[in-house]
Short mmCIF file of C-alpha atoms and ligand atoms in Angstrom, two decimals:
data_model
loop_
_atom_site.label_atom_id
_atom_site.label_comp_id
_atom_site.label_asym_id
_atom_site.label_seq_id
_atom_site.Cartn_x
_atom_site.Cartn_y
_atom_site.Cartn_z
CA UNK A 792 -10.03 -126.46 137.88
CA UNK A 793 -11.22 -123.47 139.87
CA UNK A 794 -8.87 -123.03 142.96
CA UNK A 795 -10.65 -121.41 145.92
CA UNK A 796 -9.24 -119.68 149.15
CA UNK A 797 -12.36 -120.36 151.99
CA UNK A 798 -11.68 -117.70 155.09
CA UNK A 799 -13.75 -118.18 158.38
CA UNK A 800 -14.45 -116.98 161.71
CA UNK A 801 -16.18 -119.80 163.49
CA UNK A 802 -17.28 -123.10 163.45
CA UNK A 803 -16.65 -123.43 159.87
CA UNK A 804 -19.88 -126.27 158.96
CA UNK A 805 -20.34 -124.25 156.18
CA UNK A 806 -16.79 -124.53 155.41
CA UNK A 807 -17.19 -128.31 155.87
CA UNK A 808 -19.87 -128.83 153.49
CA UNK A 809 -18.02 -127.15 150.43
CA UNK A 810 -14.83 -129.74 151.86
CA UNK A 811 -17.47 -132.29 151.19
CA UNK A 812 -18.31 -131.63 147.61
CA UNK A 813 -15.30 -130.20 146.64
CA UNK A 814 -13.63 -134.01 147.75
CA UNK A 815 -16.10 -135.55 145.41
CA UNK A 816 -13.81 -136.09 141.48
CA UNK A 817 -16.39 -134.35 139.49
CA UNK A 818 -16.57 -131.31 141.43
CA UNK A 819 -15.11 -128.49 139.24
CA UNK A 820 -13.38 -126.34 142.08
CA UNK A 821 -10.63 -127.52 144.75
CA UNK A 822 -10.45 -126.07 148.07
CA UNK A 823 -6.53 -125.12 148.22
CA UNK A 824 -6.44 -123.07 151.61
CA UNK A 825 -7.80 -122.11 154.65
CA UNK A 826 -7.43 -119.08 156.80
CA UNK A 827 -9.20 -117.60 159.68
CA UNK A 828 -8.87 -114.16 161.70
CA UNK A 829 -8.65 -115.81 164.75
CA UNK A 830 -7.87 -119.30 166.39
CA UNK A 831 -11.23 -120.27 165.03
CA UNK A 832 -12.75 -124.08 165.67
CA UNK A 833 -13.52 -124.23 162.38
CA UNK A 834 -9.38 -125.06 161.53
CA UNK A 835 -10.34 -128.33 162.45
CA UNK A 836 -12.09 -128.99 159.15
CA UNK A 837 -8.94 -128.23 156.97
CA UNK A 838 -6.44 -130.52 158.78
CA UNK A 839 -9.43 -133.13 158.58
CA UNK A 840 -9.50 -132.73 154.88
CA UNK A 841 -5.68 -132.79 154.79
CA UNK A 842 -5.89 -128.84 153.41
CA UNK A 843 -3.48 -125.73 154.55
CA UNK A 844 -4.43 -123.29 156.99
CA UNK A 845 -3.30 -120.03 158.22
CA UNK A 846 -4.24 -118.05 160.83
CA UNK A 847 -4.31 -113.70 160.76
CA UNK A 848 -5.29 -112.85 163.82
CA UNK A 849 -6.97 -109.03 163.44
CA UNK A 850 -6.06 -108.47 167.40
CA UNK A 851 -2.30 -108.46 166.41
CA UNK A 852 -2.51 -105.76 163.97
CA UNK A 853 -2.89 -101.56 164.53
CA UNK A 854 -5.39 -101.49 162.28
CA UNK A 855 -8.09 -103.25 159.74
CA UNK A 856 -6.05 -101.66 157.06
CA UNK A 857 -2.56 -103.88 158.34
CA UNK A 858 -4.88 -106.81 159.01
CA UNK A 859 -6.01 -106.51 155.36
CA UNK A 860 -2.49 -106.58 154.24
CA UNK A 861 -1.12 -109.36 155.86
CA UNK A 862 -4.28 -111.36 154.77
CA UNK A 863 -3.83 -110.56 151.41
CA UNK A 864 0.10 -111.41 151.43
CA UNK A 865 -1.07 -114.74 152.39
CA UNK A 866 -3.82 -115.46 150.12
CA UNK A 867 -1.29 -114.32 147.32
CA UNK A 868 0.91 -117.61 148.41
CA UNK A 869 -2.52 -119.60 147.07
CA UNK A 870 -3.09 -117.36 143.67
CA UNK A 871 -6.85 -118.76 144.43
CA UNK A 872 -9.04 -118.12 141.24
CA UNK A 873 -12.05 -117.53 144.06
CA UNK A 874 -12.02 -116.29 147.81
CA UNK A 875 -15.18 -117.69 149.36
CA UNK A 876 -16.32 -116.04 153.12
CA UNK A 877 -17.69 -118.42 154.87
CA UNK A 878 -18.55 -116.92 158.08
CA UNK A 879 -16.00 -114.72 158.41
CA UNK A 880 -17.17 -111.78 160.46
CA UNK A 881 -15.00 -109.32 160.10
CA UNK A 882 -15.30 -106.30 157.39
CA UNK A 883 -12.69 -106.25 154.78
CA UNK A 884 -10.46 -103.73 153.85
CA UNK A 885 -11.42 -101.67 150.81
CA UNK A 886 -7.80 -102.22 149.80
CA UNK A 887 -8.39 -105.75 149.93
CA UNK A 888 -11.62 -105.90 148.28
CA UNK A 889 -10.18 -104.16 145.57
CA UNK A 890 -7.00 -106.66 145.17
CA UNK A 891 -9.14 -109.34 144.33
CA UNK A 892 -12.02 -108.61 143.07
CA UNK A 893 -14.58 -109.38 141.25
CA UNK A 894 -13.34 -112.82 143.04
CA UNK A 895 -14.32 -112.85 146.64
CA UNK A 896 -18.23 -114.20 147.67
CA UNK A 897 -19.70 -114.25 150.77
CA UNK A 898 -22.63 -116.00 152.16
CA UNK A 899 -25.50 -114.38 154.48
CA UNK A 900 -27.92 -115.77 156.60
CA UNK A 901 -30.52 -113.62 155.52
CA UNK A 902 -32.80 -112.73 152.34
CA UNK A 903 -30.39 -109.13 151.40
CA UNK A 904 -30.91 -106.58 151.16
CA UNK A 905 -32.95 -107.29 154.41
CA UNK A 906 -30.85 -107.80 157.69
CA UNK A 907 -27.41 -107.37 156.91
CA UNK A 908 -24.50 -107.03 159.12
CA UNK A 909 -23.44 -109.63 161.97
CA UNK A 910 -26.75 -110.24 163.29
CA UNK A 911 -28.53 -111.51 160.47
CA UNK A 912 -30.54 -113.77 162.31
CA UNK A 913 -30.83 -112.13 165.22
CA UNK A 914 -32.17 -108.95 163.36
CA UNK A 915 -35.11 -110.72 161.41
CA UNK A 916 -36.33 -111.92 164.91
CA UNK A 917 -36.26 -109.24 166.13
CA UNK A 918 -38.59 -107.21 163.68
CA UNK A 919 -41.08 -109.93 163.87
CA UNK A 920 -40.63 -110.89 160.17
CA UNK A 921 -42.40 -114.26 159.04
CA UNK A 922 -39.61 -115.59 156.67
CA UNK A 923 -35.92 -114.29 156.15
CA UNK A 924 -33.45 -116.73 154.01
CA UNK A 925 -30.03 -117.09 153.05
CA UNK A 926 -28.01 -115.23 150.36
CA UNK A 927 -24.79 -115.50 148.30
CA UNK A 928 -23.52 -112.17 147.10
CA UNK A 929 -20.15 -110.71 145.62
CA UNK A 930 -18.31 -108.73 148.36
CA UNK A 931 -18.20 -104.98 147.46
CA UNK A 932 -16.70 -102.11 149.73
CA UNK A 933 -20.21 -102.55 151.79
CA UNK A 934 -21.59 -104.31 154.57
CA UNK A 935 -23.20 -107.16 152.64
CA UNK A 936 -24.53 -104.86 149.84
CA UNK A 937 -22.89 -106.39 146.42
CA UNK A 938 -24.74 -108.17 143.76
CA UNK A 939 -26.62 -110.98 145.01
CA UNK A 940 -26.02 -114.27 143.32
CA UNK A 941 -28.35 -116.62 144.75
CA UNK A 942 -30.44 -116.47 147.94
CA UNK A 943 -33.79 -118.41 148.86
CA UNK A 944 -36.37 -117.71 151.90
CA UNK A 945 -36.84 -119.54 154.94
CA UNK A 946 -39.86 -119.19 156.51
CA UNK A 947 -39.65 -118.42 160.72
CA UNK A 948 -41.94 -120.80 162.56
CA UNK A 949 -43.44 -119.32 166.25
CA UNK A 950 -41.20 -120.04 168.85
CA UNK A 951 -38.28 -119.70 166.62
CA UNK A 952 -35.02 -118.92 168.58
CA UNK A 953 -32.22 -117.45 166.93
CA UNK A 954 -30.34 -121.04 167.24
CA UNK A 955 -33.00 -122.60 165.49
CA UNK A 956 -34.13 -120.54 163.11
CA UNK A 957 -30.25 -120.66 161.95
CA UNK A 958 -29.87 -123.97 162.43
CA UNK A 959 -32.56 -124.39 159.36
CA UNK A 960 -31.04 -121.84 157.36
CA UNK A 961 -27.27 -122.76 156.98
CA UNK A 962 -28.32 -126.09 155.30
CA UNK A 963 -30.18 -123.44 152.74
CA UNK A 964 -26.75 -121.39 152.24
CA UNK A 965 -24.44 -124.73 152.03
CA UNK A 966 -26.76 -125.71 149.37
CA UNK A 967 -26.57 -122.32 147.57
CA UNK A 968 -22.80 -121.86 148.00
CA UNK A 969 -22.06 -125.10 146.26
CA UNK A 970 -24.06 -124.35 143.31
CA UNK A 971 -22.69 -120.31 142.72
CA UNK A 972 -18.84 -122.08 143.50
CA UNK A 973 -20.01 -124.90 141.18
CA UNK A 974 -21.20 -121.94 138.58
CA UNK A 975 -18.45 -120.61 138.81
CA UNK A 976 -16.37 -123.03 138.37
CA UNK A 977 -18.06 -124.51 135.21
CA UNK A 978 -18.60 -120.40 133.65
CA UNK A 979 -22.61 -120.59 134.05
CA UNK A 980 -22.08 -117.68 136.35
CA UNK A 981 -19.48 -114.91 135.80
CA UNK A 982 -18.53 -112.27 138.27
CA UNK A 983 -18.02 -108.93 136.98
CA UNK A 984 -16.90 -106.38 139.15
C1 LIG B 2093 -23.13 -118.63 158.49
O1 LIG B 2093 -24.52 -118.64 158.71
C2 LIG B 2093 -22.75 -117.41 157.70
O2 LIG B 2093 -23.66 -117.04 156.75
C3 LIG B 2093 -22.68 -116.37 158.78
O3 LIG B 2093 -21.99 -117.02 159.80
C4 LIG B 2093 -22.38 -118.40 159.80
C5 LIG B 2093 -21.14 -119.25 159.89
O4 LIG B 2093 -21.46 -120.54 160.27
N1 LIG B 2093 -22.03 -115.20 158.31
C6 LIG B 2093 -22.45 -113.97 158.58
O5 LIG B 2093 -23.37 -113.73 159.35
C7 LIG B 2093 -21.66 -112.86 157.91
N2 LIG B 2093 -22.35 -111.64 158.01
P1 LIG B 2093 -20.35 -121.70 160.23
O6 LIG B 2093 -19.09 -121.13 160.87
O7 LIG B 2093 -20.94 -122.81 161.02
O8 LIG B 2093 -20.17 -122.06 158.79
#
């Protein structure tokens, strides 16, 4: 059984989702923590799935580089086989990258390489682009540049806001994240560094 670390920043209904399937018997991975970089709402889903959570808050640390270390001391308490971001939005550490991977995924709102960064959704508006998507990727030392693992379009309708237009593609990324965890979980999909 694949044991997976989830880390958030947010709301965590992504987070949720994976809860979902991973609760169902024939789901090859568990969910075995939680942690967030801040007091994120997203918490909530953990203790509703009777899961651990931890918090790291970055604003308590010098710098990204301390953060990274603490966060990585605490994920080492899980051993996860798989670290999955799930709307984390902060950058990690080289240091940390490097710790654990080829075994840390992160999902996108956005077809990568286009719009990456923090304002996925935002960004595709904004250049008037007629579909963007969502993306699953292996986290590298970049800003949402490692190998892409699954991603599918969504197509922007006029009068798309950024609220919308995101509320109709995390549905697209829940979907994709269960199948590469899934993947993973059954060796149909290897990560290699
Ligand atoms: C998701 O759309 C995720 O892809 C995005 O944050 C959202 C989290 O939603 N992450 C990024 O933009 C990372 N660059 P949630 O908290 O409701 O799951």
């Amino acid at each position: 059984m694949l044991t997976v670390a989830v880390l958030i920043s947010g709301a965590g209904s992504n987070l949720r989702a994976l809860l979902e399937a991973a609760r169902h018997p024939d789901f090859p991975a568990r969910i075995v923590v939680v942690g967030a970089d801040r007091d994120a709402e997203g918490l909530a889903h953990a203790a509703d799935f009777g899961i651990p959570s931890f918090t790291v808050p970055f604003r308590s640390f010098p710098d990204r580089e301390a953060w990274g270390e603490e966060l990585g001391r605490q994920l080492e308490v899980w051993s996860p086989d798989l670290i999955v971001l799930s709307g984390l939005m902060r950058l990690l550490p080289a240091s940390l990258v490097s710790r654990f991977a080829p075994n840390i995924i992160n999902t996108h709102p956005a077809y990568l390489p286009e719009f990456p960064g923090a304002h996925g959704v935002r960004d595709a508006l904004a250049a008037g682009a007629e579909q963007t998507g969502a993306s699953v990727i292996v986290v590298d030392d970049g800003v949402d540049s490692g190998p892409i693992l699954a991603q599918e379009r969504v197509v922007i309708e006029p009068g798309d806001t950024e609220s919308t237009l995101h509320d109709r593609i995390k549905p697209v990324e829940r979907r994709l994240l269960i199948d590469v965890v899934r993947r993973i979980a059954t060796g149909d999909l290897a990560l290699t560094p």
